[in-house]
Amino acid sequence: MAAALDSPLYLGFDFSTQQLKVVAIDADLNVVHQNAVQFDSELPEFRTRGGVHLHADGLTVTSPVLMWVKALDLLLDKMKRAGFDFFRVRALSGSGQQHGSVYWRTGASETLNRLDPDQNLYQLLQDSFSVSDCPVWMDSSSSQQCQDLQAAAGGALRLAEITGSRAYERFTGNQITKLQQNRPEAYQHTERISLVSSFAASLFLGDYAAIDYSDGSGMNLLDIRTRNWSEICLRAAAPHLDRLLGAPLPSTSVLGNVSSYFVRRYGFSESCSVVTFTGDNPASLAGMRLQQGDIAVSLGTSDTVFLWIQQPRPALEGHVFCNPVEWQAYMALLCFKNGSLTRERVRNECAGGSWEVFSAALRDTPLGNNGNMGFYFDTMEITPPAVGVHRFDRDDTKQVSSVSPQVEIRAVVEGQFLSRRVHAERLGYSIIPGTRVLATGGASSNKEILQVLSDVFNAPVFTIDLSDSACLGSAYRALHGLVAESGVCFFDVVKKAPEPQLVATPHPAAEEVYSQMLKRYARLEDRVLQESRT
Ligand code: XUL
């Protein structure tokens, strides 16, 4: 049945690297409106490529903050022209690319407080930023600052124990340190530092919005267990940071109502709530409705793994973030560089370029591949930092130079999924009764690949479309934010969302075969890693 024309709506925005997107859902979680602004093509005056400026050093990557502001003007104007009824919006939330930072100039909060609805935000906020080009997640120019932070925290592992990750160049704390060192004047004229997510929330709120625990975990500054800024990290990073960052808040908090600017310019209701914005990956976890025990595997150019974890064990690889939908829990993110491109290379070399032949090889070879196992790191892998192709047969003592094409095909797929599971478990992931593996991305349409995934994880595999998961997750979070304080669980609010499709269930022998293989994989990986270092 169609929803009434005055029934409530919930908005989710996503300030991602290349575009600003929005979805509107009704109370039954149906998507009723979608819109987007592409930065490169629709805002060419900012001269970005892929939404960013790549600097001559090859390491520095920034985005103009006023481009994001202007994109919001443009998006809301497009929605207005499409006849979108802003008055029906009961709550809004959003997400932003993680790690990027925005520097508000002294006096900007007063400007935000008194926005004139006859002008657009781009005109009003011209002088509100002390840094016009913001460091973003693609930046890798802060290696020195990373080393310094790790030294101050007592080493890489100690920093990971506190903040959920060892020091990473793109993480905000290291970017802030670099900015303060290289541009002390700009830093001095800054009254507030936001993440992209909390910056976007600030625009809607007409006031500085808090950084939420989940996106705050991508800064190397937040203690993920106490959910407060780590004093050691703040002190090591830059002066006055507790004042400049403001206190972090739970990801489900209502920050206040939308500012009068949006009421008067676009016709929002005065009672429309702004729910804390978060990072795009945490918002995707909400969009996928990932639950305890679930693991999401995105099979793309590189493979990304998202996890819900209850008891984190931060390690030297991967990231642990506070969970965006349940405050006692955590999520983890792992990135594997050798994903689809490696599978395709092996398909080309061993299956004449045919996915049918590749799939037949997976069907015709036994679980466990008769003891053959391989590591296929065509390019330097992130998790673990090793390179090269390394094949082992039943006899672990030495590597073998080649195997039959069919064995090679099963070895690459089993090897990749064993690695996903070994590394997920190292961060605290455990398979529990009811565990689901949610597969997404290009290779998630190949049933035989998904069967191996199901067998290696000994859990059913479901497929899910992730294309708008950050936006959708933000809209779900807006809806949940209204009732979260009274203790209503996120999953009760999103019960009606479309269910993922079951595509594979594990073979009865899977547990026995792969529990042994997992141990062997971990042992051999240590060896490969040592060999890569020497
Ligand atoms: C996560 C990361 C990216 C950005 C992209 O750590 O750097 O996924 O969030 O938007």
Coordinates of C-alpha atoms and ligand atoms in Angstrom, one line a residue:
M1 CA 0.0 0.0 0.0
A2 CA 1.4 3.5 -0.9
A3 CA 2.3 5.6 2.1
A4 CA 0.2 8.6 2.9
L5 CA 1.4 11.8 1.3
D6 CA 2.1 13.4 4.6
S7 CA 3.7 10.4 6.3
P8 CA 7.1 10.9 7.8
L9 CA 10.4 10.6 5.8
Y10 CA 14.0 10.0 6.8
L11 CA 17.0 11.3 4.9
G12 CA 20.5 9.8 4.6
F13 CA 23.3 11.8 3.0
D14 CA 26.7 10.5 2.0
F15 CA 29.5 12.9 1.5
S16 CA 31.8 10.5 -0.4
T17 CA 35.0 11.1 -2.3
Q18 CA 33.5 11.6 -5.8
Q19 CA 29.9 12.7 -5.1
L20 CA 27.3 13.8 -2.6
K21 CA 24.3 11.4 -2.5
V22 CA 21.0 11.4 -0.7
V23 CA 18.2 8.8 -0.2
A24 CA 14.8 9.4 1.4
I25 CA 13.0 6.5 3.0
D26 CA 9.5 6.2 4.5
A27 CA 8.6 4.6 7.8
D28 CA 8.3 1.2 6.0
L29 CA 11.9 1.7 4.8
N30 CA 10.9 2.1 1.1
V31 CA 13.2 4.3 -0.8
V32 CA 11.1 7.2 -2.1
H33 CA 13.7 9.6 -3.4
Q34 CA 17.3 9.5 -4.5
N35 CA 19.6 12.2 -5.8
A36 CA 23.2 13.0 -6.3
V37 CA 25.8 15.7 -7.2
Q38 CA 29.0 14.5 -9.0
F39 CA 31.9 16.8 -8.0
D40 CA 34.1 16.6 -11.1
S41 CA 31.3 17.1 -13.7
E42 CA 28.8 19.3 -11.8
L43 CA 31.2 21.5 -10.0
P44 CA 34.0 21.8 -12.6
E45 CA 35.2 25.1 -11.1
F46 CA 36.9 23.2 -8.3
R47 CA 39.1 21.3 -10.8
T48 CA 39.0 18.0 -9.0
R49 CA 39.6 14.6 -10.5
G50 CA 37.7 11.9 -8.8
G51 CA 36.7 14.6 -6.2
V52 CA 40.3 15.3 -5.1
H53 CA 43.4 17.3 -5.9
L54 CA 46.5 15.1 -6.3
H55 CA 49.6 17.2 -5.4
A56 CA 53.0 17.2 -7.1
D57 CA 54.7 15.2 -4.4
G58 CA 52.5 12.2 -5.3
L59 CA 51.6 11.7 -1.7
T60 CA 49.4 14.7 -0.7
V61 CA 45.7 14.4 -1.6
T62 CA 43.2 17.1 -0.7
S63 CA 39.6 18.2 -1.5
P64 CA 38.2 21.8 -1.4
V65 CA 35.9 22.2 1.5
L66 CA 33.8 24.8 -0.3
M67 CA 33.1 22.2 -3.0
W68 CA 31.3 20.0 -0.4
V69 CA 29.4 23.1 0.8
K70 CA 28.4 24.0 -2.8
A71 CA 27.4 20.4 -3.5
L72 CA 24.9 20.6 -0.6
D73 CA 23.4 23.8 -2.0
L74 CA 23.1 22.1 -5.4
L75 CA 21.7 18.8 -4.0
L76 CA 19.0 20.5 -1.9
D77 CA 18.0 22.7 -4.9
K78 CA 17.7 19.6 -7.1
M79 CA 15.5 18.0 -4.5
K80 CA 13.3 21.1 -4.3
R81 CA 13.0 21.2 -8.1
A82 CA 12.0 17.6 -8.1
G83 CA 9.1 18.5 -5.7
F84 CA 10.6 16.8 -2.7
D85 CA 8.5 17.7 0.4
F86 CA 11.1 18.6 3.1
F87 CA 8.4 19.2 5.6
R88 CA 7.8 15.5 5.9
V89 CA 11.4 14.8 7.0
R90 CA 11.3 13.7 10.7
A91 CA 15.0 13.1 11.0
L92 CA 18.2 13.2 8.9
S93 CA 21.6 11.7 9.3
G94 CA 24.6 11.1 7.0
S95 CA 28.0 9.8 6.4
G96 CA 31.3 11.1 5.1
Q97 CA 34.4 9.6 3.6
Q98 CA 36.5 8.6 6.7
H99 CA 39.6 10.3 8.0
G100 CA 39.3 13.7 6.1
S101 CA 39.5 16.8 8.3
V102 CA 37.9 20.3 8.0
Y103 CA 39.4 23.4 9.8
W104 CA 36.8 26.0 10.8
R105 CA 38.3 29.5 11.1
T106 CA 37.9 31.5 14.4
G107 CA 34.4 33.1 14.3
A108 CA 32.9 30.5 12.0
S109 CA 30.5 29.2 14.8
E110 CA 28.8 32.7 14.9
T111 CA 28.4 32.6 11.1
L112 CA 26.9 29.1 11.3
N113 CA 24.5 30.3 14.0
R114 CA 23.1 33.1 11.9
L115 CA 22.8 31.8 8.3
D116 CA 20.7 34.1 6.1
P117 CA 18.1 32.0 4.2
D118 CA 18.2 34.3 1.3
Q119 CA 21.8 33.3 0.4
N120 CA 23.3 29.9 -0.4
L121 CA 25.7 28.2 2.0
Y122 CA 28.5 28.6 -0.5
Q123 CA 28.2 32.4 -0.3
L124 CA 27.7 32.5 3.5
L125 CA 30.6 30.2 4.4
Q126 CA 33.3 31.7 2.1
D127 CA 35.4 32.9 5.0
S128 CA 34.7 30.2 7.5
F129 CA 37.6 27.9 6.9
S130 CA 41.2 28.4 7.8
V131 CA 42.3 25.6 5.4
S132 CA 40.6 25.6 2.0
D133 CA 41.9 22.3 0.8
C134 CA 41.3 19.5 3.3
P135 CA 43.5 16.4 3.7
V136 CA 41.5 13.3 2.8
W137 CA 41.8 9.5 3.2
M138 CA 43.8 9.1 0.0
D139 CA 46.7 11.2 1.5
S140 CA 49.8 9.3 2.4
S141 CA 52.1 12.2 3.2
S142 CA 52.3 11.9 7.0
S143 CA 54.8 9.0 7.5
Q144 CA 57.0 11.0 9.9
Q145 CA 54.0 12.0 12.0
C146 CA 52.9 8.3 12.2
Q147 CA 56.3 7.3 13.5
D148 CA 56.3 10.0 16.0
L149 CA 52.8 9.1 17.3
Q150 CA 53.7 5.5 17.6
A151 CA 56.9 6.3 19.5
A152 CA 54.9 8.6 21.9
A153 CA 52.3 5.9 22.5
G154 CA 54.8 3.2 23.3
G155 CA 54.9 1.4 19.9
A156 CA 52.6 0.4 17.0
L157 CA 50.9 -2.4 18.9
R158 CA 50.3 -0.2 22.0
L159 CA 48.7 2.5 19.7
A160 CA 46.5 -0.2 18.1
E161 CA 45.4 -1.4 21.5
I162 CA 44.4 2.2 22.5
T163 CA 42.9 3.5 19.2
G164 CA 42.0 0.3 17.3
S165 CA 44.7 0.8 14.6
R166 CA 48.5 1.3 14.4
A167 CA 49.4 4.7 12.9
Y168 CA 48.2 5.1 9.4
E169 CA 49.1 8.1 7.2
R170 CA 45.5 8.8 6.3
F171 CA 44.2 8.8 9.9
T172 CA 43.2 12.2 11.0
G173 CA 45.5 12.6 14.0
N174 CA 48.6 12.3 11.9
Q175 CA 47.1 14.7 9.3
I176 CA 46.4 17.3 12.0
T177 CA 49.9 17.0 13.3
K178 CA 51.3 17.5 9.9
L179 CA 49.1 20.5 9.3
Q180 CA 50.0 22.1 12.6
Q181 CA 53.7 21.6 11.8
N182 CA 53.6 22.9 8.2
R183 CA 51.0 25.6 8.5
P184 CA 51.1 26.8 12.1
E185 CA 49.3 30.1 11.2
A186 CA 46.3 28.3 9.7
Y187 CA 46.2 26.0 12.8
Q188 CA 46.3 29.0 15.1
H189 CA 43.3 30.6 13.4
T190 CA 41.3 27.4 13.7
E191 CA 38.6 27.2 16.4
R192 CA 37.3 23.8 15.6
I193 CA 38.4 20.7 13.7
S194 CA 35.7 18.4 12.2
L195 CA 35.7 15.1 10.3
V196 CA 34.0 15.2 7.0
S197 CA 31.0 13.6 8.7
S198 CA 30.7 16.0 11.6
F199 CA 31.4 19.0 9.3
A200 CA 28.4 17.9 7.2
A201 CA 26.2 17.5 10.3
S202 CA 27.4 21.0 11.5
L203 CA 26.0 22.5 8.3
F204 CA 22.5 21.1 9.0
L205 CA 22.7 21.9 12.7
G206 CA 23.9 25.5 12.3
D207 CA 26.4 24.7 15.1
Y208 CA 29.4 22.5 15.6
A209 CA 28.4 18.9 15.6
A210 CA 30.2 16.3 17.8
I211 CA 32.4 13.6 16.3
D212 CA 30.8 10.2 16.8
Y213 CA 32.6 7.3 18.4
S214 CA 32.6 5.2 15.3
D215 CA 34.1 7.7 12.8
G216 CA 36.2 9.1 15.6
S217 CA 37.9 5.7 15.8
G218 CA 39.6 6.5 12.4
M219 CA 41.7 9.2 13.8
N220 CA 44.4 7.4 15.9
L221 CA 43.2 9.7 18.7
L222 CA 40.2 8.0 20.3
D223 CA 40.5 5.4 23.0
I224 CA 38.1 2.9 21.6
R225 CA 37.4 1.3 25.0
T226 CA 36.8 4.4 27.2
R227 CA 35.3 6.2 24.1
N228 CA 37.2 9.4 25.2
W229 CA 40.1 11.1 23.5
S230 CA 43.3 9.4 24.5
E231 CA 45.3 11.9 26.5
I232 CA 48.6 10.4 25.3
C233 CA 47.6 10.7 21.7
L234 CA 46.1 14.2 21.9
R235 CA 49.2 15.5 23.7
A236 CA 51.5 13.9 21.1
A237 CA 49.5 15.0 18.1
A238 CA 49.0 18.8 18.5
P239 CA 48.3 21.6 21.0
H240 CA 44.8 22.3 22.3
L241 CA 43.2 19.3 20.6
D242 CA 40.6 18.6 23.2
R243 CA 39.2 22.0 22.8
L244 CA 39.5 21.9 19.0
L245 CA 37.8 18.5 18.6
G246 CA 35.0 18.9 21.2
A247 CA 33.7 15.9 23.1
P248 CA 32.9 12.8 21.1
L249 CA 29.3 11.4 21.3
P250 CA 27.6 8.0 20.7
S251 CA 26.8 7.4 17.0
T252 CA 23.1 7.2 17.8
S253 CA 22.8 10.6 19.5
V254 CA 20.3 13.3 18.4
L255 CA 22.4 16.4 18.1
G256 CA 19.4 18.8 17.9
N257 CA 17.0 20.1 15.4
V258 CA 17.8 21.3 11.9
S259 CA 18.8 25.0 11.9
S260 CA 16.2 27.7 11.0
Y261 CA 18.2 28.3 7.7
F262 CA 16.8 25.0 6.3
V263 CA 13.3 25.6 7.7
R264 CA 13.1 28.9 6.0
R265 CA 15.0 28.2 2.8
Y266 CA 13.7 24.6 2.0
G267 CA 10.6 24.2 4.2
F268 CA 12.0 21.6 6.6
S269 CA 9.9 21.2 9.8
E270 CA 11.3 23.0 12.9
S271 CA 11.2 19.7 14.7
C272 CA 13.3 17.7 12.2
S273 CA 16.1 16.0 14.2
V274 CA 19.7 15.8 13.1
V275 CA 21.2 12.5 14.2
T276 CA 25.0 12.2 14.5
F277 CA 26.7 11.7 11.2
T278 CA 29.3 8.9 10.9
G279 CA 31.9 7.5 8.5
D280 CA 30.9 5.8 5.3
N281 CA 32.1 2.4 6.3
P282 CA 30.3 2.4 9.6
A283 CA 27.2 3.7 7.8
S284 CA 27.5 0.8 5.3
L285 CA 27.5 -1.6 8.2
A286 CA 24.2 -0.1 9.3
G287 CA 22.9 -0.2 5.7
M288 CA 23.8 -3.9 5.4
R289 CA 22.2 -4.5 8.8
L290 CA 25.3 -6.5 9.8
Q291 CA 24.7 -8.3 13.1
Q292 CA 26.8 -10.0 15.7
G293 CA 28.6 -13.0 14.1
D294 CA 28.1 -11.6 10.6
I295 CA 30.9 -10.9 8.2
A296 CA 30.5 -8.9 4.9
V297 CA 33.0 -9.7 2.2
S298 CA 33.1 -7.2 -0.7
L299 CA 34.7 -8.9 -3.7
G300 CA 35.9 -6.0 -5.8
T301 CA 39.2 -4.8 -7.3
S302 CA 40.4 -5.1 -3.8
D303 CA 38.5 -7.2 -1.3
T304 CA 37.2 -5.4 1.8
V305 CA 35.9 -7.3 4.8
F306 CA 33.6 -5.7 7.4
L307 CA 33.0 -7.4 10.7
W308 CA 30.8 -7.1 13.7
I309 CA 32.8 -7.9 16.7
Q310 CA 32.0 -8.1 20.4
Q311 CA 35.4 -8.3 21.9
P312 CA 38.1 -6.5 19.8
R313 CA 41.7 -7.6 19.7
P314 CA 43.4 -4.8 17.8
A315 CA 46.3 -5.9 15.8
L316 CA 49.0 -4.4 13.6
E317 CA 46.9 -4.8 10.5
G318 CA 43.2 -3.9 10.0
H319 CA 41.1 -1.4 11.9
V320 CA 38.8 -1.7 14.8
F321 CA 36.1 1.0 15.1
C322 CA 33.5 1.5 17.7
N323 CA 30.2 0.1 16.4
P324 CA 27.9 2.7 14.9
V325 CA 24.6 1.0 15.9
E326 CA 25.3 -0.7 19.2
W327 CA 27.5 1.2 21.5
Q328 CA 29.0 -1.7 23.5
A329 CA 30.1 -3.5 20.3
Y330 CA 32.8 -2.9 17.7
M331 CA 33.3 -3.3 14.0
A332 CA 36.4 -4.1 12.0
L333 CA 37.6 -3.3 8.6
L334 CA 40.2 -5.2 6.6
C335 CA 41.5 -4.4 3.2
F336 CA 43.1 -7.0 0.8
K337 CA 44.7 -5.6 -2.3
N338 CA 44.9 -8.8 -4.3
G339 CA 41.2 -9.5 -5.0
S340 CA 39.4 -9.6 -8.4
L341 CA 42.5 -8.7 -10.4
T342 CA 44.3 -11.7 -9.1
R343 CA 41.3 -14.0 -9.6
E344 CA 41.1 -12.7 -13.2
R345 CA 44.7 -13.2 -13.9
V346 CA 44.5 -16.8 -12.8
R347 CA 41.3 -17.2 -14.9
N348 CA 43.2 -15.9 -17.9
E349 CA 46.2 -18.1 -17.4
C350 CA 44.4 -21.3 -16.2
A351 CA 40.9 -21.1 -17.7
G352 CA 41.5 -19.4 -21.1
G353 CA 39.8 -16.3 -19.8
S354 CA 36.5 -18.1 -19.2
W355 CA 34.6 -17.9 -15.9
E356 CA 32.7 -21.1 -16.9
V357 CA 35.9 -23.1 -17.1
F358 CA 37.1 -21.4 -13.9
S359 CA 33.8 -22.4 -12.1
A360 CA 34.0 -26.0 -13.5
A361 CA 37.5 -26.3 -12.0
L362 CA 36.1 -25.3 -8.6
R363 CA 33.3 -27.9 -9.0
D364 CA 35.6 -30.7 -10.1
T365 CA 38.3 -30.3 -7.3
P366 CA 37.8 -31.5 -3.7
L367 CA 37.4 -29.3 -0.6
G368 CA 40.9 -28.7 0.7
N369 CA 42.5 -29.2 -2.8
N370 CA 44.3 -32.4 -1.8
G371 CA 46.6 -30.4 0.5
N372 CA 47.6 -27.8 -2.2
M373 CA 47.6 -24.3 -0.9
G374 CA 48.7 -21.0 -2.4
F375 CA 49.4 -17.3 -1.6
Y376 CA 48.8 -15.1 -4.6
F377 CA 50.1 -11.6 -4.0
D378 CA 50.5 -10.2 -7.5
T379 CA 51.1 -6.8 -6.0
M380 CA 52.4 -5.9 -2.5
E381 CA 49.5 -7.0 -0.3
I382 CA 48.2 -4.9 2.6
T383 CA 47.0 -7.8 4.8
P384 CA 49.6 -9.2 5.3
P385 CA 52.4 -7.0 3.8
A386 CA 53.9 -9.7 1.5
V387 CA 54.4 -10.1 -2.2
G388 CA 54.7 -12.9 -4.8
V389 CA 53.1 -16.2 -5.6
H390 CA 53.9 -19.0 -3.1
R391 CA 52.6 -22.5 -3.7
F392 CA 52.7 -25.4 -1.3
D393 CA 51.6 -29.0 -1.7
R394 CA 50.9 -31.5 1.0
D395 CA 54.5 -31.4 2.1
D396 CA 55.0 -28.1 3.8
T397 CA 58.8 -28.1 3.8
K398 CA 59.3 -26.4 0.5
Q399 CA 57.4 -24.3 -2.1
V400 CA 56.4 -25.9 -5.5
S401 CA 56.9 -24.0 -8.7
S402 CA 53.7 -25.0 -10.4
V403 CA 50.5 -27.0 -10.1
S404 CA 47.8 -28.1 -12.6
P405 CA 45.5 -25.3 -13.8
Q406 CA 42.5 -26.8 -12.0
V407 CA 44.5 -27.0 -8.7
E408 CA 45.7 -23.5 -9.2
I409 CA 42.2 -22.2 -9.6
R410 CA 41.0 -23.8 -6.4
A411 CA 44.2 -22.7 -4.6
V412 CA 43.7 -19.0 -5.4
V413 CA 40.1 -18.9 -4.2
E414 CA 40.6 -21.1 -1.1
G415 CA 43.8 -19.1 -0.3
Q416 CA 42.0 -15.8 -0.5
F417 CA 39.1 -16.9 1.7
L418 CA 41.4 -18.6 4.2
S419 CA 43.3 -15.4 4.5
R420 CA 40.0 -13.4 5.0
R421 CA 39.0 -15.7 7.8
V422 CA 42.5 -15.9 9.5
H423 CA 42.8 -12.1 9.6
A424 CA 39.2 -11.5 10.7
E425 CA 39.7 -14.0 13.6
R426 CA 42.9 -12.2 14.6
L427 CA 40.9 -9.0 15.2
G428 CA 38.4 -10.8 17.4
Y429 CA 35.9 -12.2 14.9
S430 CA 34.3 -15.5 15.8
I431 CA 31.8 -17.6 14.0
I432 CA 28.8 -18.2 16.1
P433 CA 25.5 -20.2 15.5
G434 CA 23.6 -18.0 13.1
T435 CA 26.6 -16.4 11.5
R436 CA 26.0 -15.2 8.0
V437 CA 28.5 -14.2 5.3
L438 CA 27.2 -11.4 3.2
A439 CA 28.9 -11.2 -0.2
T440 CA 28.8 -8.3 -2.5
G441 CA 30.7 -6.8 -5.4
G442 CA 31.5 -8.2 -8.9
A443 CA 32.5 -11.8 -8.0
S444 CA 29.4 -12.2 -5.8
S445 CA 27.5 -13.3 -8.9
N446 CA 29.7 -16.4 -9.3
K447 CA 28.0 -19.3 -7.4
E448 CA 31.1 -21.6 -7.3
I449 CA 33.3 -18.9 -5.8
L450 CA 30.6 -18.3 -3.2
Q451 CA 30.4 -22.0 -2.4
V452 CA 34.1 -22.0 -1.5
L453 CA 33.5 -18.9 0.6
S454 CA 30.7 -20.7 2.4
D455 CA 32.8 -23.8 3.0
V456 CA 35.8 -21.9 4.2
F457 CA 33.7 -19.9 6.7
N458 CA 31.5 -23.0 7.4
A459 CA 28.5 -20.6 7.3
P460 CA 25.7 -19.7 4.8
V461 CA 26.5 -17.1 2.2
F462 CA 24.0 -14.4 1.2
T463 CA 24.3 -11.8 -1.5
I464 CA 23.4 -8.1 -1.0
D465 CA 23.6 -5.0 -3.2
L466 CA 25.9 -2.5 -1.5
S467 CA 25.9 0.3 -4.0
D468 CA 24.0 2.7 -1.8
S469 CA 24.6 1.1 1.6
A470 CA 26.2 4.2 3.2
C471 CA 23.3 6.4 2.2
L472 CA 20.7 3.9 3.1
G473 CA 22.5 3.1 6.4
S474 CA 22.4 6.8 7.2
A475 CA 18.6 7.0 6.6
Y476 CA 18.2 3.9 8.8
R477 CA 20.3 5.6 11.5
A478 CA 18.2 8.7 11.3
L479 CA 15.1 6.6 12.0
H480 CA 16.8 4.7 14.8
G481 CA 18.3 7.9 16.4
L482 CA 14.8 9.1 17.3
V483 CA 14.2 6.0 19.5
A484 CA 17.7 5.0 20.5
E485 CA 17.6 6.9 23.8
S486 CA 14.6 5.0 25.0
G487 CA 16.6 1.8 24.4
V488 CA 15.0 0.5 21.1
C489 CA 17.5 -1.7 19.3
F490 CA 18.6 -0.8 15.7
F491 CA 17.5 -4.1 14.4
D492 CA 13.9 -3.7 15.7
V493 CA 13.7 -0.5 13.7
V494 CA 15.0 -1.9 10.4
K495 CA 13.2 -5.2 10.5
K496 CA 11.3 -4.4 7.3
A497 CA 14.3 -3.8 5.1
P498 CA 14.8 -6.2 2.2
E499 CA 16.4 -9.5 3.2
P500 CA 19.7 -10.6 1.6
Q501 CA 19.4 -13.7 -0.7
L502 CA 20.7 -17.1 0.4
V503 CA 23.1 -18.4 -2.3
A504 CA 25.3 -21.1 -0.7
T505 CA 25.3 -23.4 2.4
P506 CA 28.5 -25.1 3.7
H507 CA 29.3 -28.7 2.7
P508 CA 29.0 -31.2 5.6
A509 CA 32.8 -31.9 5.5
A510 CA 33.7 -28.2 5.5
E511 CA 34.4 -27.7 9.2
E512 CA 36.7 -30.7 9.4
V513 CA 38.7 -29.8 6.2
Y514 CA 39.1 -26.1 6.8
S515 CA 39.7 -26.0 10.6
Q516 CA 42.9 -27.8 9.9
M517 CA 43.7 -25.8 6.8
L518 CA 43.2 -22.5 8.7
K519 CA 46.0 -23.4 11.2
R520 CA 48.3 -24.5 8.3
Y521 CA 47.5 -21.3 6.4
A522 CA 48.4 -19.1 9.4
R523 CA 51.7 -21.0 9.8
L524 CA 52.7 -20.8 6.2
E525 CA 51.7 -17.2 6.0
D526 CA 54.2 -16.4 8.7
R527 CA 56.9 -18.1 6.6
V528 CA 55.9 -16.3 3.4
L529 CA 56.0 -13.0 5.3
Q530 CA 59.4 -13.7 6.7
E531 CA 60.6 -14.6 3.2
S532 CA 59.1 -11.4 1.8
R533 CA 61.1 -9.4 4.4
T534 CA 64.5 -11.0 3.5
Ligands
XUL1 C1 38.6 3.5 5.3 C2 38.9 4.4 4.2 C3 38.0 4.6 3.0 C4 37.2 5.9 3.0 C5 36.6 6.0 1.7 O1 39.5 3.4 6.2 O2 40.0 5.1 4.2 O3 37.2 3.5 2.9 O4 36.4 5.9 4.1 O5 35.5 6.7 1.7

